[in-house]
Coordinates of C-alpha atoms in Angstrom, one line a residue:
M1 CA 134.3 56.7 18.3
M2 CA 135.5 55.3 21.6
S3 CA 138.6 53.1 21.8
D4 CA 138.4 49.5 22.8
S5 CA 139.5 50.2 26.3
E6 CA 136.9 53.0 26.7
K7 CA 134.2 50.6 25.4
M8 CA 135.3 48.0 28.0
V9 CA 135.1 50.5 30.8
Y10 CA 131.8 51.8 29.6
T11 CA 130.3 48.3 29.4
L12 CA 131.6 47.4 32.9
L13 CA 130.1 50.5 34.4
E14 CA 126.8 49.8 32.7
V15 CA 126.8 46.3 34.1
L16 CA 127.5 47.6 37.6
I17 CA 124.7 50.2 37.3
A18 CA 122.3 47.6 36.0
V19 CA 123.0 45.4 39.0
G20 CA 122.6 48.3 41.4
C21 CA 119.3 49.3 39.7
C22 CA 117.8 45.8 40.0
V23 CA 119.0 45.0 43.6
G24 CA 118.2 48.4 45.0
N25 CA 114.8 48.8 43.5
V26 CA 113.7 45.3 44.3
L27 CA 114.5 46.2 47.9
V28 CA 112.4 49.3 47.7
I29 CA 109.4 47.4 46.3
W30 CA 109.8 44.7 48.9
A31 CA 110.1 47.2 51.7
V32 CA 106.9 49.2 50.7
C33 CA 104.8 46.1 50.1
S34 CA 105.8 44.3 53.3
C35 CA 105.5 47.2 55.7
R36 CA 102.0 48.4 56.7
A37 CA 103.4 51.8 57.8
L38 CA 104.3 52.4 54.2
C39 CA 100.8 51.7 52.8
Q40 CA 100.3 55.4 51.9
T41 CA 99.4 57.0 48.6
T42 CA 102.8 58.6 48.1
F43 CA 104.6 55.3 48.6
C44 CA 102.4 53.6 46.0
F45 CA 103.8 56.1 43.5
V46 CA 107.3 55.5 44.9
V47 CA 106.8 51.8 44.0
S48 CA 105.8 52.9 40.5
L49 CA 109.0 54.9 40.3
A50 CA 111.0 51.9 41.7
V51 CA 109.5 49.6 39.0
A52 CA 110.6 52.1 36.3
D53 CA 114.0 52.3 37.9
F54 CA 114.2 48.5 38.1
L55 CA 113.3 48.2 34.4
V56 CA 116.0 50.6 33.6
G57 CA 118.5 48.1 35.0
A58 CA 116.8 45.0 33.7
V59 CA 115.8 46.3 30.3
A60 CA 117.0 49.8 29.4
V61 CA 120.7 49.3 30.2
P62 CA 121.0 46.1 28.2
L63 CA 119.1 47.7 25.3
A64 CA 121.3 50.8 25.6
V65 CA 124.3 48.6 25.0
V66 CA 122.5 47.1 22.0
V67 CA 121.6 50.5 20.5
D68 CA 125.2 51.6 20.8
G69 CA 126.2 50.2 17.4
R70 CA 127.2 46.8 18.7
V71 CA 124.4 44.6 17.3
E72 CA 122.9 44.4 13.8
T73 CA 119.1 44.4 13.6
S74 CA 116.5 45.5 11.2
F75 CA 115.6 49.2 11.1
H76 CA 112.2 48.8 12.8
S77 CA 113.6 46.4 15.5
C78 CA 116.2 49.0 16.3
L79 CA 113.5 51.7 16.4
L80 CA 111.3 49.7 18.8
I81 CA 114.2 49.0 21.1
S82 CA 115.1 52.7 21.2
C83 CA 111.4 53.6 21.9
V84 CA 111.3 51.2 24.9
V85 CA 114.3 53.1 26.4
I86 CA 112.4 56.4 26.0
V87 CA 109.2 54.9 27.5
L88 CA 111.0 54.0 30.8
T89 CA 112.3 57.5 31.0
Q90 CA 108.8 58.9 30.6
A91 CA 107.5 56.5 33.2
S92 CA 110.0 57.9 35.7
V93 CA 109.0 61.5 34.9
H94 CA 105.3 60.7 35.2
S95 CA 105.8 58.9 38.5
L96 CA 107.7 61.8 39.9
L97 CA 104.9 64.2 38.8
A98 CA 102.3 62.0 40.5
I99 CA 104.3 62.0 43.7
A100 CA 104.5 65.8 43.6
V101 CA 100.8 66.2 42.9
D102 CA 100.0 63.7 45.7
R103 CA 102.1 65.7 48.2
Y104 CA 100.4 69.0 47.0
L105 CA 96.9 67.7 47.5
R106 CA 97.8 66.2 50.9
V107 CA 99.2 69.4 52.2
Y108 CA 96.6 71.7 50.6
N109 CA 93.6 70.0 52.1
P110 CA 94.7 67.0 54.3
Y111 CA 91.3 66.2 55.8
R112 CA 89.4 66.1 52.6
Y113 CA 92.3 64.2 50.9
R114 CA 92.3 61.4 53.5
G115 CA 88.7 60.7 52.9
A116 CA 88.7 61.0 49.1
V117 CA 91.6 58.7 48.2
R118 CA 90.8 55.1 47.6
K119 CA 92.9 52.1 46.4
Q120 CA 91.0 52.2 43.1
N121 CA 92.0 55.8 42.6
L122 CA 95.7 54.9 43.2
R123 CA 95.6 52.0 40.7
A124 CA 94.0 54.2 38.1
A125 CA 96.6 57.0 38.7
V126 CA 99.5 54.6 38.3
T127 CA 97.9 53.1 35.2
V128 CA 97.5 56.5 33.7
C129 CA 101.2 57.3 34.4
W130 CA 102.4 54.2 32.5
L131 CA 99.9 54.5 29.7
S132 CA 100.8 58.2 29.1
A133 CA 104.5 57.3 29.3
S134 CA 104.0 54.5 26.7
L135 CA 102.0 56.8 24.3
L136 CA 104.6 59.6 24.4
G137 CA 107.6 57.2 24.2
L138 CA 106.2 55.2 21.3
I139 CA 105.5 58.3 19.1
P140 CA 108.5 57.6 16.9
L141 CA 106.9 54.4 15.8
S142 CA 104.1 56.4 14.2
G143 CA 106.5 58.2 11.8
W144 CA 108.5 60.8 13.7
H145 CA 111.8 59.0 13.2
N146 CA 114.8 59.1 10.8
H147 CA 114.5 57.7 7.3
D148 CA 114.7 54.0 6.9
T149 CA 118.1 53.4 5.2
T150 CA 117.5 49.7 4.5
T151 CA 116.6 48.8 1.0
S152 CA 115.1 45.4 1.5
V153 CA 113.1 43.3 4.0
N154 CA 116.1 41.3 5.0
S155 CA 118.5 44.3 5.2
T156 CA 120.1 45.0 8.6
L157 CA 122.1 47.8 10.1
K158 CA 124.2 48.4 13.1
C159 CA 121.6 49.5 15.6
H160 CA 122.4 53.0 17.0
F161 CA 120.0 55.1 18.9
L162 CA 120.5 58.3 16.9
T163 CA 120.4 56.4 13.6
V164 CA 116.7 55.7 14.0
I165 CA 115.4 58.3 16.5
S166 CA 115.0 61.8 15.2
M167 CA 117.0 64.5 17.0
S168 CA 114.0 66.8 16.4
Y169 CA 111.8 64.5 18.4
M170 CA 114.5 64.0 21.2
V171 CA 115.1 67.8 21.6
N172 CA 111.8 69.6 20.7
F173 CA 109.4 67.0 22.1
N174 CA 111.0 64.5 24.5
F175 CA 113.2 67.0 26.3
L176 CA 111.5 70.4 26.1
V177 CA 107.9 69.2 26.4
C178 CA 108.0 65.8 28.2
I179 CA 111.0 66.3 30.6
L180 CA 111.9 70.0 31.1
S181 CA 108.3 71.3 31.3
P182 CA 107.1 68.7 33.9
T183 CA 110.3 69.3 35.9
I184 CA 109.6 73.0 36.1
I185 CA 106.0 72.3 37.2
M186 CA 107.2 69.9 39.9
M187 CA 109.7 72.4 41.2
A188 CA 106.9 75.0 41.4
I189 CA 104.7 72.4 43.3
Y190 CA 107.4 71.7 45.8
A191 CA 108.0 75.4 46.3
F192 CA 104.3 75.8 47.1
I193 CA 104.4 72.8 49.4
F194 CA 107.3 74.3 51.5
C195 CA 105.6 77.7 51.6
K196 CA 102.3 76.2 52.7
I197 CA 104.0 74.1 55.4
S198 CA 106.1 77.0 56.7
K199 CA 102.9 79.2 56.8
Q200 CA 101.1 76.5 58.8
L201 CA 103.9 76.1 61.3
R202 CA 104.2 79.8 61.8
R203 CA 100.5 80.1 62.8
G204 CA 101.4 80.0 66.5
I205 CA 101.2 78.0 69.7
G206 CA 97.5 77.8 69.8
E207 CA 97.4 75.3 67.0
A208 CA 96.8 71.6 67.8
V209 CA 99.9 69.5 68.6
E210 CA 98.7 66.8 66.1
S211 CA 98.5 69.4 63.3
R212 CA 102.0 70.6 63.9
T213 CA 103.2 67.0 64.0
F214 CA 101.6 66.3 60.7
Y215 CA 103.2 69.3 59.0
H216 CA 106.6 68.4 60.5
K217 CA 106.3 65.0 59.0
E218 CA 105.2 66.4 55.7
R219 CA 108.1 68.8 55.5
R220 CA 110.6 66.0 56.1
L221 CA 109.1 63.8 53.5
A222 CA 108.8 66.6 51.0
H223 CA 112.5 67.4 51.4
S224 CA 113.4 63.8 50.7
L225 CA 111.2 63.6 47.6
A226 CA 112.4 67.0 46.3
L227 CA 115.9 65.6 46.6
V228 CA 114.9 62.7 44.4
L229 CA 113.5 65.2 41.8
A230 CA 116.7 67.3 42.0
L231 CA 118.9 64.2 41.4
F232 CA 116.7 63.2 38.4
A233 CA 117.3 66.7 36.9
V234 CA 121.0 66.6 37.6
S235 CA 121.3 63.1 36.1
W236 CA 119.2 63.5 33.0
F237 CA 119.7 67.2 31.9
P238 CA 123.4 66.9 30.9
L239 CA 122.6 64.3 28.2
H240 CA 119.6 66.3 26.8
I241 CA 121.6 69.6 26.9
L242 CA 124.3 67.9 24.8
N243 CA 121.6 66.8 22.4
T244 CA 120.2 70.3 22.2
L245 CA 123.6 71.8 21.6
T246 CA 124.2 69.3 18.8
Y247 CA 120.9 70.0 17.2
Y248 CA 120.7 73.8 17.4
T249 CA 124.4 74.7 17.1
S250 CA 127.4 73.7 15.1
V251 CA 129.2 72.6 18.3
S252 CA 131.0 69.3 17.9
V253 CA 130.4 67.2 21.1
P254 CA 132.9 64.3 21.6
P255 CA 131.2 60.9 21.7
L256 CA 132.8 60.2 25.1
L257 CA 130.7 63.0 26.6
F258 CA 127.5 61.5 25.3
H259 CA 128.4 58.1 26.8
I260 CA 129.2 59.8 30.2
G261 CA 125.7 61.5 29.9
V262 CA 124.1 58.1 29.3
L263 CA 125.9 56.6 32.3
L264 CA 124.9 59.5 34.5
S265 CA 121.2 59.1 33.4
H266 CA 121.2 55.4 34.1
A267 CA 123.0 55.9 37.5
N268 CA 120.0 57.9 38.7
S269 CA 117.9 54.8 38.9
A270 CA 120.5 53.1 41.1
V271 CA 120.9 56.1 43.4
N272 CA 117.2 56.5 44.3
P273 CA 117.1 53.5 46.7
I274 CA 120.1 54.9 48.5
V275 CA 118.3 58.3 48.9
Y276 CA 115.3 56.5 50.3
A277 CA 117.4 54.7 52.8
F278 CA 119.1 57.8 54.2
K279 CA 116.3 60.3 53.9
I280 CA 113.0 58.4 54.6
P281 CA 113.1 56.8 58.1
K282 CA 110.3 54.4 57.4
I283 CA 112.0 52.9 54.4
K284 CA 115.3 52.7 56.2
I285 CA 113.6 50.7 59.0
A286 CA 111.9 48.5 56.4
Y287 CA 115.3 47.8 54.8
K288 CA 116.7 46.8 58.2
N289 CA 113.7 44.5 58.7
I290 CA 114.2 42.8 55.4
L291 CA 117.9 42.2 56.2
K292 CA 116.9 40.7 59.5
K293 CA 114.5 38.4 57.7
L294 CA 117.2 37.3 55.4
T295 CA 119.5 36.6 58.3
G296 CA 116.9 34.7 60.3
S297 CA 115.8 37.3 62.8
K298 CA 112.0 37.1 63.7
E299 CA 111.4 40.7 64.7
N300 CA 107.9 41.9 63.7
P301 CA 108.1 44.5 60.8
D302 CA 104.8 46.2 61.9
Q303 CA 106.1 46.6 65.4
I304 CA 109.3 48.2 64.1
S305 CA 107.3 50.5 61.9
Q306 CA 105.0 51.4 64.8
T307 CA 108.0 52.1 67.0
L308 CA 109.4 54.4 64.3
D309 CA 106.1 56.3 64.0
N310 CA 106.0 56.7 67.8
N311 CA 109.5 58.0 67.9
I312 CA 108.8 60.5 65.1
S313 CA 105.6 61.6 66.8
S314 CA 107.3 61.8 70.2
N315 CA 110.1 64.0 68.8
S316 CA 107.6 66.3 67.1
N317 CA 105.5 66.5 70.2
S318 CA 108.5 67.3 72.3
N319 CA 109.5 70.1 70.0
V320 CA 106.0 71.5 70.2
R321 CA 105.9 71.3 74.0
Y322 CA 109.2 73.0 74.2
S323 CA 108.0 75.8 72.0
M324 CA 104.8 76.1 74.2
K325 CA 106.9 76.3 77.3
N326 CA 109.1 79.0 75.9
S327 CA 106.1 81.0 74.7
Q328 CA 104.5 80.8 78.1
K329 CA 107.8 82.0 79.7
D330 CA 107.9 84.9 77.3
K331 CA 104.3 85.9 78.1
T332 CA 105.1 85.7 81.9
N333 CA 108.2 87.9 81.4
I334 CA 106.2 90.4 79.4
N335 CA 103.5 90.6 82.1
Q336 CA 106.1 91.1 84.8
D337 CA 107.7 93.9 82.8
V338 CA 104.3 95.6 82.5

């Protein structure tokens, strides 16, 4: 058990994380929805991830404090609360997987993908993500949970996550099947994406400038989204590894380490908006535009986004022209030597 001072620090950190999750992810949703340059398929899934991260701050963190043995509830109320926390984790995983698959399809066959994707397809994909997350996260309600220790309808217990959720479900199903396996699949997808992009960029100078610009943009965006995936793994795996050690071995893990793991997992939802700001230029510009709106500036967001696109394209085209000039010089030198 934690001491009173440790509980106070833990609660304060959870409050700060919750505020960061809510403010940061509202900013992400606002940025994507208000900027036409961000109306792309990937950013629709980014919004889905931002909604999940927002709900972590608005719902999961307060419920995590509840299921830390601080509130008395009925057994099934505690079970439902714990399942909601799991559902939000699954929603993040499924949104990340949708982002990875979207990037893969766009890089594998960009021309066919542009013509095939419609808004109805995106809505359906996002709906599938949340429905599948709900089905997997609510499985304990169907019976895969710990035994009901209450003896009467009016009986209550101190609600604790591991009192109601089966460790077998958390380790064998939630972690190994629903988190670890998709993460490995996503890593393989991003590895393929980077290999495909590198192969396309190595094809030579004869390739169209527009095509090279496209792959340069895709590589930058893929790097940013792969970083989001890496941070997810770094944030969530320690807690699940501790659960696995507790379940499969006789190792006694201090409760403080579990609470640190919980804090780290929740902090991931507050970090994602910061990653978007530093690694995705379009979102960074949209953030600035929102701040200008709040401070009374009347600069056009679409004009800012268009300027950003032009700058990115200009830089990419400059790089290509520079490569073409160098290649022509090399060919001239070779001819002179011959």
